[in-house]
Amino acid sequence: MKDADPTADPSARIPDGYELIKDPLGFSLAVPEGFAREYKAPRVYYNSPGMEFRIGIHVQEQSAEGPLGLSRTADAKGPRDYPGYRSGQVIETEHNGRPAALWAFIWNGSADDGGSRQTYDLSWNENGKMYDLWLSAPVGEKSVGKQHFDTAAATFVRPGAAN
């Protein structure tokens, strides 16, 4: 860890092997060194060189259902939307002191994935928008994926917030 001071700016909390990205859409977060940005409207992705690990960010309008309601709906649709959907859970939590939802699940992955995937998906409302930050990783490397996810979530700063 470059600096453990919790009052420091996000760039001071970046673990070794990560870099702070200031995305052209205005937000910032730390991703592992070597990850490449890909924009597929309306989402931004940061992918590892071999696409094993994928971090996604979707900034959208808030929904009346809120992050928890939307995550519960997505979980209920999981078997339809994700082949082999299993181990789905939605946890009510907080992010930046705001109500949030963490949705975690495993699915078979696509033909290009080479096997089952673990997904972590954190959603929260902030400054009039809903933010959705997720990570997809091979099941066999889910602990590494969780570290990447936790780092991205801990360092995420929305557009217009002080960096």
XYZ file of C-alpha atoms in Angstrom:
163
model
C 0.000 0.000 0.000
C 1.433 3.339 -1.004
C -0.050 5.146 2.029
C -2.411 3.918 4.724
C -3.777 7.345 5.753
C -7.577 6.967 5.437
C -8.014 10.757 5.185
C -5.729 10.983 2.179
C -7.036 11.259 -1.351
C -7.809 7.994 -3.213
C -4.455 7.991 -4.998
C -2.775 7.614 -1.600
C -4.716 4.375 -0.901
C -3.639 2.546 -4.027
C -1.983 -0.831 -3.460
C 1.233 -1.686 -5.230
C 0.524 -3.052 -8.696
C -2.448 -0.724 -9.265
C -2.733 2.653 -10.954
C -5.212 5.493 -10.514
C -7.187 6.067 -13.704
C -8.946 9.363 -14.381
C -11.517 8.241 -16.909
C -12.588 10.573 -19.754
C -16.180 10.304 -18.429
C -15.059 12.109 -15.259
C -14.800 9.389 -12.619
C -11.604 7.894 -11.253
C -10.656 4.542 -9.768
C -7.665 2.276 -9.281
C -7.224 -0.692 -11.595
C -4.396 -3.198 -11.878
C -1.472 -1.958 -13.956
C -1.784 -3.078 -17.556
C -5.588 -3.069 -17.705
C -6.932 -1.404 -20.864
C -9.983 0.839 -21.208
C -12.798 -0.135 -23.537
C -15.932 1.955 -24.060
C -19.130 0.239 -25.173
C -21.889 2.769 -24.591
C -23.219 3.183 -22.010
C -20.549 1.219 -20.097
C -16.827 1.629 -19.556
C -14.683 -1.465 -19.088
C -11.157 -1.960 -17.823
C -9.887 -5.364 -18.941
C -6.804 -7.392 -18.137
C -4.559 -8.155 -21.144
C -6.068 -11.634 -21.643
C -9.615 -10.510 -20.693
C -9.589 -12.847 -17.676
C -10.554 -9.974 -15.392
C -13.056 -7.294 -16.387
C -14.069 -4.254 -14.380
C -17.182 -2.438 -15.593
C -18.680 0.929 -14.700
C -22.181 2.076 -15.665
C -23.342 5.557 -14.673
C -27.092 5.877 -15.138
C -30.220 7.655 -14.006
C -31.545 6.655 -10.605
C -34.437 4.204 -10.507
C -37.439 4.263 -8.184
C -36.499 0.678 -7.212
C -33.147 1.892 -5.928
C -29.942 -0.138 -6.031
C -31.274 -2.848 -3.707
C -34.508 -3.322 -5.651
C -32.715 -3.390 -8.996
C -30.181 -5.909 -7.698
C -32.934 -8.154 -6.353
C -34.713 -7.992 -9.718
C -31.477 -8.818 -11.553
C -30.870 -11.738 -9.185
C -34.383 -13.077 -9.860
C -33.692 -12.857 -13.611
C -30.232 -14.421 -13.230
C -31.190 -17.918 -14.416
C -32.711 -16.412 -17.563
C -29.898 -13.947 -18.287
C -26.806 -15.949 -17.274
C -26.465 -19.610 -18.355
C -25.654 -21.808 -15.357
C -26.534 -19.019 -12.888
C -25.853 -20.148 -9.322
C -24.825 -18.984 -5.852
C -26.637 -15.686 -6.391
C -26.967 -13.401 -3.410
C -27.886 -9.761 -2.873
C -26.568 -8.051 0.233
C -27.778 -4.702 1.531
C -24.696 -2.622 2.307
C -23.294 0.928 2.114
C -20.870 2.711 -0.170
C -19.520 6.177 0.617
C -22.027 6.302 3.486
C -24.968 5.728 1.153
C -27.298 2.727 0.880
C -25.969 0.231 -1.641
C -26.450 -3.317 -2.870
C -23.830 -5.977 -3.520
C -24.895 -8.715 -5.927
C -22.588 -11.713 -6.263
C -23.057 -14.809 -8.415
C -21.398 -17.500 -10.505
C -22.374 -18.388 -14.054
C -21.016 -20.581 -16.839
C -19.432 -17.733 -18.788
C -19.590 -17.242 -22.531
C -17.899 -19.355 -25.196
C -14.866 -17.029 -25.071
C -14.499 -17.188 -21.276
C -13.058 -20.678 -20.967
C -15.160 -21.598 -17.957
C -17.284 -20.382 -15.087
C -17.128 -16.777 -13.935
C -17.546 -15.105 -10.538
C -19.222 -11.703 -10.694
C -19.347 -9.012 -8.003
C -21.646 -6.040 -8.672
C -21.967 -2.990 -6.383
C -24.686 -0.377 -7.026
C -25.386 2.852 -5.167
C -27.008 6.271 -5.680
C -24.889 9.392 -5.373
C -25.257 12.983 -6.558
C -28.418 12.250 -8.572
C -27.025 9.218 -10.442
C -26.836 5.482 -9.868
C -23.377 3.970 -10.107
C -22.882 0.315 -10.950
C -19.361 -1.067 -10.500
C -18.741 -4.735 -11.217
C -16.015 -7.265 -11.784
C -16.046 -10.590 -13.588
C -13.276 -13.129 -12.938
C -12.595 -16.813 -13.564
C -14.007 -18.829 -10.645
C -10.566 -20.345 -10.075
C -9.174 -16.837 -9.516
C -12.100 -15.324 -7.626
C -9.941 -14.245 -4.665
C -7.718 -12.204 -7.003
C -10.856 -10.862 -8.662
C -12.325 -9.879 -5.292
C -9.132 -7.958 -4.476
C -9.393 -6.074 -7.792
C -13.089 -5.377 -7.116
C -12.522 -4.180 -3.548
C -9.691 -1.888 -4.670
C -11.769 -0.395 -7.499
C -14.729 0.189 -5.156
C -12.587 1.716 -2.389
C -10.918 4.160 -4.781
C -13.881 5.054 -7.026
C -14.602 8.792 -7.105
C -17.645 10.016 -9.023
C -17.474 12.828 -11.583
C -17.342 16.233 -9.952
C -16.252 14.953 -6.530
C -12.947 16.029 -5.053
C -10.143 13.688 -6.067
